[in-house]
PDB file of C-alpha atoms in Angstrom:
ATOM      1  CA  MET A   1     -52.939 -50.142  19.534  1.00 59.00           C
ATOM      2  CA  THR A   2     -50.229 -48.324  18.196  1.00 63.00           C
ATOM      3  CA  SER A   3     -51.469 -48.089  14.717  1.00 68.00           C
ATOM      4  CA  ALA A   4     -55.127 -47.554  15.913  1.00 62.00           C
ATOM      5  CA  GLY A   5     -53.295 -44.509  18.159  1.00 60.00           C
ATOM      6  CA  SER A   6     -52.111 -43.176  15.074  1.00 65.00           C
ATOM      7  CA  GLY A   7     -54.914 -42.835  13.576  1.00 69.00           C
ATOM      8  CA  LEU A   8     -55.422 -45.532  11.413  1.00 78.00           C
ATOM      9  CA  THR A   9     -58.450 -47.300  11.095  1.00 80.00           C
ATOM     10  CA  LEU A  10     -59.212 -50.893  11.569  1.00 83.00           C
ATOM     11  CA  LEU A  11     -59.070 -51.507   8.212  1.00 88.00           C
ATOM     12  CA  GLN A  12     -55.722 -49.805   7.222  1.00 85.00           C
ATOM     13  CA  THR A  13     -54.219 -51.648  10.706  1.00 86.00           C
ATOM     14  CA  CYS A  14     -55.086 -55.009   9.548  1.00 88.00           C
ATOM     15  CA  ALA A  15     -53.975 -54.263   5.751  1.00 89.00           C
ATOM     16  CA  LEU A  16     -50.600 -53.019   6.985  1.00 88.00           C
ATOM     17  CA  SER A  17     -50.115 -56.002   8.877  1.00 89.00           C
ATOM     18  CA  LEU A  18     -51.068 -58.422   6.145  1.00 91.00           C
ATOM     19  CA  LEU A  19     -49.194 -56.724   3.409  1.00 90.00           C
ATOM     20  CA  VAL A  20     -45.907 -55.208   5.551  1.00 88.00           C
ATOM     21  CA  PHE A  21     -45.022 -58.293   7.404  1.00 89.00           C
ATOM     22  CA  THR A  22     -42.142 -56.854   9.459  1.00 84.00           C
ATOM     23  CA  GLY A  23     -42.526 -55.339  12.669  1.00 79.00           C
ATOM     24  CA  ALA A  24     -39.851 -52.489  12.565  1.00 76.00           C
ATOM     25  CA  SER A  25     -41.174 -50.857   9.647  1.00 82.00           C
ATOM     26  CA  GLN A  26     -44.732 -51.177  10.568  1.00 83.00           C
ATOM     27  CA  PHE A  27     -43.560 -49.311  13.789  1.00 77.00           C
ATOM     28  CA  ALA A  28     -41.372 -47.139  11.991  1.00 77.00           C
ATOM     29  CA  LEU A  29     -44.190 -46.012   9.566  1.00 82.00           C
ATOM     30  CA  VAL A  30     -46.846 -45.684  11.988  1.00 80.00           C
ATOM     31  CA  GLY A  31     -44.651 -43.714  14.250  1.00 75.00           C
ATOM     32  CA  ALA A  32     -44.011 -41.388  11.616  1.00 75.00           C
ATOM     33  CA  LEU A  33     -47.853 -41.009  10.992  1.00 77.00           C
ATOM     34  CA  ALA A  34     -48.400 -40.259  14.252  1.00 72.00           C
ATOM     35  CA  ALA A  35     -46.288 -37.849  14.683  1.00 69.00           C
ATOM     36  CA  GLY A  36     -47.773 -35.744  11.414  1.00 72.00           C
ATOM     37  CA  GLY A  37     -45.065 -36.906   8.925  1.00 71.00           C
ATOM     38  CA  ASN A  38     -45.836 -36.814   5.356  1.00 76.00           C
ATOM     39  CA  PRO A  39     -47.154 -40.657   3.889  1.00 79.00           C
ATOM     40  CA  LEU A  40     -44.451 -40.763   1.627  1.00 82.00           C
ATOM     41  CA  THR A  41     -41.609 -39.814   3.732  1.00 77.00           C
ATOM     42  CA  ALA A  42     -42.938 -42.508   6.414  1.00 78.00           C
ATOM     43  CA  ALA A  43     -43.025 -44.927   3.521  1.00 83.00           C
ATOM     44  CA  ALA A  44     -39.729 -44.577   2.562  1.00 81.00           C
ATOM     45  CA  GLY A  45     -38.230 -45.018   6.455  1.00 77.00           C
ATOM     46  CA  ALA A  46     -40.561 -48.116   6.413  1.00 82.00           C
ATOM     47  CA  PHE A  47     -38.673 -49.042   3.508  1.00 84.00           C
ATOM     48  CA  PHE A  48     -34.914 -48.838   4.246  1.00 78.00           C
ATOM     49  CA  LEU A  49     -35.609 -50.265   7.790  1.00 75.00           C
ATOM     50  CA  GLY A  50     -37.053 -53.484   5.439  1.00 81.00           C
ATOM     51  CA  VAL A  51     -33.897 -53.675   3.312  1.00 82.00           C
ATOM     52  CA  ARG A  52     -32.345 -56.177   5.122  1.00 79.00           C
ATOM     53  CA  ASN A  53     -34.748 -58.805   4.474  1.00 87.00           C
ATOM     54  CA  ALA A  54     -33.477 -58.792   0.652  1.00 88.00           C
ATOM     55  CA  PHE A  55     -30.100 -59.982   1.840  1.00 86.00           C
ATOM     56  CA  TYR A  56     -32.065 -62.546   3.913  1.00 89.00           C
ATOM     57  CA  GLY A  57     -33.886 -63.135   0.618  1.00 92.00           C
ATOM     58  CA  LEU A  58     -30.263 -63.940  -1.215  1.00 90.00           C
ATOM     59  CA  ARG A  59     -28.719 -66.346   1.132  1.00 90.00           C
ATOM     60  CA  LEU A  60     -32.621 -68.372   1.702  1.00 93.00           C
ATOM     61  CA  SER A  61     -33.128 -68.580  -2.047  1.00 92.00           C
ATOM     62  CA  GLN A  62     -30.212 -70.688  -2.218  1.00 92.00           C
ATOM     63  CA  LEU A  63     -30.895 -73.014   0.999  1.00 93.00           C
ATOM     64  CA  LEU A  64     -35.135 -73.282  -0.042  1.00 94.00           C
ATOM     65  CA  ALA A  65     -34.298 -73.356  -3.806  1.00 91.00           C
ATOM     66  CA  LEU A  66     -37.684 -73.190  -4.532  1.00 93.00           C
ATOM     67  CA  PRO A  67     -39.696 -73.233  -8.067  1.00 92.00           C
ATOM     68  CA  ARG A  68     -39.943 -69.397  -9.005  1.00 91.00           C
ATOM     69  CA  ALA A  69     -44.027 -69.737  -9.456  1.00 92.00           C
ATOM     70  CA  VAL A  70     -43.439 -70.100  -5.848  1.00 92.00           C
ATOM     71  CA  ARG A  71     -40.945 -67.619  -4.804  1.00 92.00           C
ATOM     72  CA  PRO A  72     -43.121 -64.337  -4.436  1.00 91.00           C
ATOM     73  CA  PHE A  73     -45.209 -65.623  -2.009  1.00 92.00           C
ATOM     74  CA  ALA A  74     -42.538 -66.982   0.179  1.00 93.00           C
ATOM     75  CA  ALA A  75     -40.139 -63.392   0.311  1.00 93.00           C
ATOM     76  CA  GLN A  76     -43.811 -62.325   1.941  1.00 92.00           C
ATOM     77  CA  TRP A  77     -42.303 -64.404   5.146  1.00 93.00           C
ATOM     78  CA  VAL A  78     -38.777 -63.803   4.775  1.00 93.00           C
ATOM     79  CA  ILE A  79     -38.023 -62.259   7.920  1.00 89.00           C
ATOM     80  CA  ASP A  80     -35.734 -62.499  11.344  1.00 84.00           C
ATOM     81  CA  GLU A  81     -37.137 -65.137  12.672  1.00 86.00           C
ATOM     82  CA  THR A  82     -37.912 -67.605   9.593  1.00 90.00           C
ATOM     83  CA  THR A  83     -34.210 -66.834   8.674  1.00 90.00           C
ATOM     84  CA  ALA A  84     -32.706 -67.252  11.962  1.00 87.00           C
ATOM     85  CA  VAL A  85     -34.894 -71.105  12.147  1.00 90.00           C
ATOM     86  CA  ALA A  86     -33.910 -71.852   8.112  1.00 91.00           C
ATOM     87  CA  LEU A  87     -30.097 -71.084   9.011  1.00 89.00           C
ATOM     88  CA  ALA A  88     -30.130 -73.463  11.780  1.00 88.00           C
ATOM     89  CA  GLN A  89     -31.091 -76.943   9.877  1.00 90.00           C
ATOM     90  CA  PRO A  90     -28.849 -79.222   8.524  1.00 91.00           C
ATOM     91  CA  THR A  91     -30.828 -80.905   5.703  1.00 94.00           C
ATOM     92  CA  ARG A  92     -32.645 -78.637   2.335  1.00 93.00           C
ATOM     93  CA  ARG A  93     -35.663 -80.520   3.648  1.00 94.00           C
ATOM     94  CA  SER A  94     -35.745 -79.257   7.148  1.00 95.00           C
ATOM     95  CA  VAL A  95     -35.001 -76.036   5.546  1.00 94.00           C
ATOM     96  CA  ARG A  96     -38.134 -75.398   3.817  1.00 95.00           C
ATOM     97  CA  LEU A  97     -39.799 -77.050   6.962  1.00 96.00           C
ATOM     98  CA  GLY A  98     -38.573 -74.822   9.494  1.00 94.00           C
ATOM     99  CA  PHE A  99     -39.138 -72.013   7.498  1.00 95.00           C
ATOM    100  CA  THR A 100     -42.820 -72.802   6.243  1.00 95.00           C
ATOM    101  CA  VAL A 101     -43.915 -73.659   9.908  1.00 95.00           C
ATOM    102  CA  THR A 102     -42.068 -70.297  11.481  1.00 93.00           C
ATOM    103  CA  GLY A 103     -43.511 -68.214   8.682  1.00 94.00           C
ATOM    104  CA  LEU A 104     -47.294 -70.081   8.977  1.00 95.00           C
ATOM    105  CA  SER A 105     -47.628 -69.605  12.412  1.00 95.00           C
ATOM    106  CA  LEU A 106     -45.991 -65.914  12.723  1.00 92.00           C
ATOM    107  CA  TYR A 107     -47.990 -64.700  10.094  1.00 95.00           C
ATOM    108  CA  LEU A 108     -51.473 -65.932  11.636  1.00 95.00           C
ATOM    109  CA  LEU A 109     -50.589 -64.714  14.752  1.00 93.00           C
ATOM    110  CA  TRP A 110     -49.407 -61.523  14.047  1.00 91.00           C
ATOM    111  CA  ASN A 111     -52.019 -60.736  12.053  1.00 92.00           C
ATOM    112  CA  LEU A 112     -54.983 -62.304  14.412  1.00 93.00           C
ATOM    113  CA  THR A 113     -53.203 -59.929  17.547  1.00 88.00           C
ATOM    114  CA  THR A 114     -53.200 -57.156  15.116  1.00 87.00           C
ATOM    115  CA  LEU A 115     -56.850 -57.310  15.000  1.00 89.00           C
ATOM    116  CA  LEU A 116     -56.926 -57.888  19.027  1.00 88.00           C
ATOM    117  CA  GLY A 117     -55.174 -54.690  19.559  1.00 82.00           C
ATOM    118  CA  ALA A 118     -56.959 -52.614  16.704  1.00 80.00           C
ATOM    119  CA  VAL A 119     -60.349 -53.725  18.158  1.00 83.00           C
ATOM    120  CA  GLY A 120     -59.404 -53.161  21.764  1.00 78.00           C
ATOM    121  CA  ALA A 121     -57.578 -49.967  20.855  1.00 70.00           C
ATOM    122  CA  GLU A 122     -61.511 -48.687  19.432  1.00 65.00           C
ATOM    123  CA  ALA A 123     -62.797 -50.140  22.913  1.00 69.00           C
ATOM    124  CA  ILE A 124     -61.099 -48.147  25.078  1.00 67.00           C
ATOM    125  CA  GLY A 125     -61.454 -44.770  23.108  1.00 63.00           C
ATOM    126  CA  ASP A 126     -58.870 -42.314  23.396  1.00 63.00           C
ATOM    127  CA  THR A 127     -55.475 -44.244  22.845  1.00 60.00           C
ATOM    128  CA  ASP A 128     -53.706 -40.912  23.560  1.00 61.00           C
ATOM    129  CA  ALA A 129     -54.927 -40.583  27.101  1.00 65.00           C
ATOM    130  CA  TRP A 130     -53.842 -44.176  28.082  1.00 66.00           C
ATOM    131  CA  GLY A 131     -49.818 -43.185  26.444  1.00 64.00           C
ATOM    132  CA  LEU A 132     -50.164 -45.706  23.619  1.00 61.00           C
ATOM    133  CA  ASP A 133     -47.932 -43.027  21.115  1.00 59.00           C
ATOM    134  CA  ALA A 134     -45.074 -44.253  23.155  1.00 63.00           C
ATOM    135  CA  ALA A 135     -45.231 -47.812  22.909  1.00 63.00           C
ATOM    136  CA  GLY A 136     -44.172 -47.895  19.513  1.00 58.00           C
ATOM    137  CA  PRO A 137     -40.841 -45.987  19.805  1.00 64.00           C
ATOM    138  CA  ALA A 138     -40.156 -48.554  23.299  1.00 70.00           C
ATOM    139  CA  VAL A 139     -40.965 -51.771  20.796  1.00 63.00           C
ATOM    140  CA  PHE A 140     -38.780 -50.326  18.168  1.00 62.00           C
ATOM    141  CA  LEU A 141     -35.930 -50.365  20.868  1.00 73.00           C
ATOM    142  CA  ALA A 142     -36.286 -53.241  22.513  1.00 73.00           C
ATOM    143  CA  LEU A 143     -36.104 -54.761  18.947  1.00 62.00           C
ATOM    144  CA  LEU A 144     -32.690 -52.792  18.485  1.00 71.00           C
ATOM    145  CA  ALA A 145     -31.068 -52.704  21.840  1.00 79.00           C
ATOM    146  CA  PRO A 146     -30.054 -56.758  21.715  1.00 78.00           C
ATOM    147  CA  MET A 147     -28.754 -56.792  18.150  1.00 73.00           C
ATOM    148  CA  LEU A 148     -25.882 -53.957  19.176  1.00 83.00           C
ATOM    149  CA  LYS A 149     -23.362 -56.146  20.241  1.00 85.00           C
ATOM    150  CA  SER A 150     -20.564 -54.633  18.857  1.00 89.00           C
ATOM    151  CA  THR A 151     -18.562 -51.151  18.908  1.00 90.00           C
ATOM    152  CA  THR A 152     -19.214 -50.400  15.440  1.00 90.00           C
ATOM    153  CA  GLU A 153     -23.003 -50.959  15.964  1.00 88.00           C
ATOM    154  CA  ARG A 154     -23.153 -49.490  19.099  1.00 90.00           C
ATOM    155  CA  ALA A 155     -21.478 -46.493  17.021  1.00 92.00           C
ATOM    156  CA  VAL A 156     -23.823 -46.358  14.404  1.00 91.00           C
ATOM    157  CA  ALA A 157     -26.551 -46.037  16.932  1.00 89.00           C
ATOM    158  CA  GLY A 158     -25.373 -43.586  18.984  1.00 91.00           C
ATOM    159  CA  ILE A 159     -24.476 -41.306  16.316  1.00 93.00           C
ATOM    160  CA  ALA A 160     -28.237 -41.995  14.503  1.00 89.00           C
ATOM    161  CA  VAL A 161     -29.796 -40.926  17.559  1.00 88.00           C
ATOM    162  CA  LEU A 162     -27.970 -37.565  17.851  1.00 92.00           C
ATOM    163  CA  LEU A 163     -28.778 -36.566  14.065  1.00 90.00           C
ATOM    164  CA  GLY A 164     -32.365 -37.757  14.892  1.00 84.00           C
ATOM    165  CA  LEU A 165     -33.010 -36.079  17.853  1.00 85.00           C
ATOM    166  CA  GLY A 166     -30.616 -32.762  16.678  1.00 90.00           C
ATOM    167  CA  LEU A 167     -32.870 -32.838  13.478  1.00 87.00           C
ATOM    168  CA  LEU A 168     -36.200 -33.275  14.950  1.00 79.00           C
ATOM    169  CA  PRO A 169     -36.869 -29.332  15.503  1.00 84.00           C
ATOM    170  CA  VAL A 170     -35.828 -28.016  12.276  1.00 86.00           C
ATOM    171  CA  LEU A 171     -36.877 -30.935   9.693  1.00 79.00           C
ATOM    172  CA  PRO A 172     -40.409 -32.354   8.924  1.00 70.00           C
ATOM    173  CA  ALA A 173     -41.795 -35.692  10.756  1.00 62.00           C
ATOM    174  CA  GLY A 174     -39.657 -38.294   9.464  1.00 63.00           C
ATOM    175  CA  VAL A 175     -37.248 -37.085   7.803  1.00 74.00           C
ATOM    176  CA  PRO A 176     -35.138 -36.960  10.624  1.00 78.00           C
ATOM    177  CA  VAL A 177     -35.033 -41.023  10.565  1.00 73.00           C
ATOM    178  CA  LEU A 178     -33.968 -40.937   6.895  1.00 75.00           C
ATOM    179  CA  VAL A 179     -31.093 -38.613   7.906  1.00 85.00           C
ATOM    180  CA  ALA A 180     -29.870 -40.772  10.451  1.00 84.00           C
ATOM    181  CA  ALA A 181     -29.601 -43.696   8.050  1.00 81.00           C
ATOM    182  CA  LEU A 182     -26.531 -41.707   6.840  1.00 88.00           C
ATOM    183  CA  ALA A 183     -24.696 -42.699  10.390  1.00 89.00           C
ATOM    184  CA  ALA A 184     -24.266 -45.911   9.386  1.00 87.00           C
ATOM    185  CA  PRO A 185     -22.279 -45.412   6.526  1.00 90.00           C
ATOM    186  CA  ALA A 186     -20.418 -42.629   7.897  1.00 91.00           C
ATOM    187  CA  VAL A 187     -18.942 -44.746  10.430  1.00 92.00           C
ATOM    188  CA  LEU A 188     -17.940 -47.991   8.180  1.00 89.00           C
ATOM    189  CA  TYR A 189     -16.459 -45.303   5.956  1.00 90.00           C
ATOM    190  CA  VAL A 190     -14.366 -44.166   9.805  1.00 90.00           C
ATOM    191  CA  SER A 191     -14.055 -47.779  10.474  1.00 88.00           C
ATOM    192  CA  GLY A 192     -12.157 -48.599   6.883  1.00 87.00           C
ATOM    193  CA  ARG A 193      -9.678 -45.616   6.794  1.00 85.00           C
ATOM    194  CA  ARG A 194      -8.684 -46.567  10.265  1.00 84.00           C
ATOM    195  CA  GLY A 195      -8.104 -50.107   9.432  1.00 82.00           C
ATOM    196  CA  ALA A 196      -6.052 -49.566   6.184  1.00 82.00           C
ATOM    197  CA  ALA A 197      -4.038 -46.921   7.982  1.00 80.00           C
ATOM    198  CA  THR A 198      -3.453 -49.379  10.851  1.00 82.00           C
ATOM    199  CA  ALA A 199      -2.879 -52.137   8.167  1.00 80.00           C
ATOM    200  CA  ALA A 200      -0.115 -49.898   6.556  1.00 78.00           C
ATOM    201  CA  ASP A 201       1.593 -48.963   9.757  1.00 73.00           C
ATOM    202  CA  ALA A 202       1.963 -52.843  10.995  1.00 68.00           C
ATOM    203  CA  PRO A 203       5.261 -54.350  10.521  1.00 67.00           C
ATOM    204  CA  THR A 204       5.905 -55.947   7.313  1.00 59.00           C
ATOM    205  CA  GLY A 205       7.195 -59.507   8.271  1.00 53.00           C
ATOM    206  CA  ALA A 206      10.979 -58.906   8.458  1.00 48.00           C
ATOM    207  CA  SER A 207      12.435 -60.622  11.478  1.00 47.00           C
ATOM    208  CA  HIS A 208      13.823 -59.232  14.463  1.00 50.00           C
ATOM    209  CA  GLU A 209      15.188 -62.124  16.007  1.00 51.00           C
ATOM    210  CA  ALA A 210      19.016 -61.845  16.973  1.00 51.00           C
ATOM    211  CA  PRO A 211      21.211 -63.191  14.563  1.00 51.00           C
ATOM    212  CA  PRO A 212      23.295 -66.544  15.116  1.00 53.00           C
ATOM    213  CA  GLY A 213      26.191 -66.241  17.418  1.00 53.00           C
ATOM    214  CA  ALA A 214      24.687 -62.748  19.177  1.00 51.00           C
ATOM    215  CA  PRO A 215      25.298 -62.125  22.592  1.00 52.00           C
ATOM    216  CA  GLY A 216      22.488 -63.883  24.645  1.00 51.00           C
ATOM    217  CA  LYS A 217      21.667 -66.189  22.200  1.00 49.00           C
ATOM    218  CA  ALA A 218      24.068 -69.609  21.498  1.00 49.00           C
ATOM    219  CA  PRO A 219      23.976 -70.792  18.050  1.00 48.00           C
ATOM    220  CA  ALA A 220      21.706 -73.914  17.621  1.00 49.00           C
ATOM    221  CA  GLY A 221      23.762 -77.095  18.151  1.00 49.00           C
ATOM    222  CA  ALA A 222      26.616 -75.444  20.055  1.00 47.00           C
ATOM    223  CA  PRO A 223      27.756 -76.426  23.472  1.00 47.00           C
ATOM    224  CA  ASN A 224      26.952 -74.423  26.681  1.00 50.00           C
ATOM    225  CA  ASP A 225      29.814 -72.198  28.327  1.00 47.00           C
ATOM    226  CA  VAL A 226      29.394 -74.477  31.244  1.00 44.00           C
ATOM    227  CA  SER A 227      28.735 -78.121  31.518  1.00 45.00           C
ATOM    228  CA  ARG A 228      27.065 -79.705  33.888  1.00 43.00           C
ATOM    229  CA  GLU A 229      29.923 -81.741  35.190  1.00 43.00           C
ATOM    230  CA  ASP A 230      31.763 -78.021  36.343  1.00 43.00           C
ATOM    231  CA  ARG A 231      28.993 -76.972  38.099  1.00 43.00           C
TER     232      ARG A 231
END
């Protein structure tokens, strides 16, 4: 429905789900197009959101160990869910089974519900009247929020929001999203500098214990000044 509300046809909506099997990238692309952004800029934002799947693929290629001819087809199913299921399996056979079952079921259900949603959007007519233009950002935030667990991740998200909202009135639609992506390297750079400074200021490992015989600490094996019998 979100895609249809952004002006895409039924065929374009179904083709998007068939070819771009990653929810965050689809919502980013549709949201940028709905805001009147340039298609190339919208596609660039969707691409950067999908880059994480390439890192998933590096790990899964070792676990699955698929033949070269099969890998391009398996790459279409490399998403968050299939990666999580595959990494939780103890053996290579179960890894392949979990990846295949998860990927196939999600791919079929994702495209089926996309078709139903697009048909339903055409049936209800003017989707703007129903406020469906807000569905994309709402779903994207719902997907993103549970992932923000550390202070660094929250800082990246906060700065990205400030950059995106601050540049929205002065840059073409879709460009603020790309600029907001600079929040990640900026925060990581500052965190790295802070960590390096903390490590440099840390003690070098010199012992701060009092030397043997110092006041307040008796040498090892030395008798106490007052024996039990004298107390």
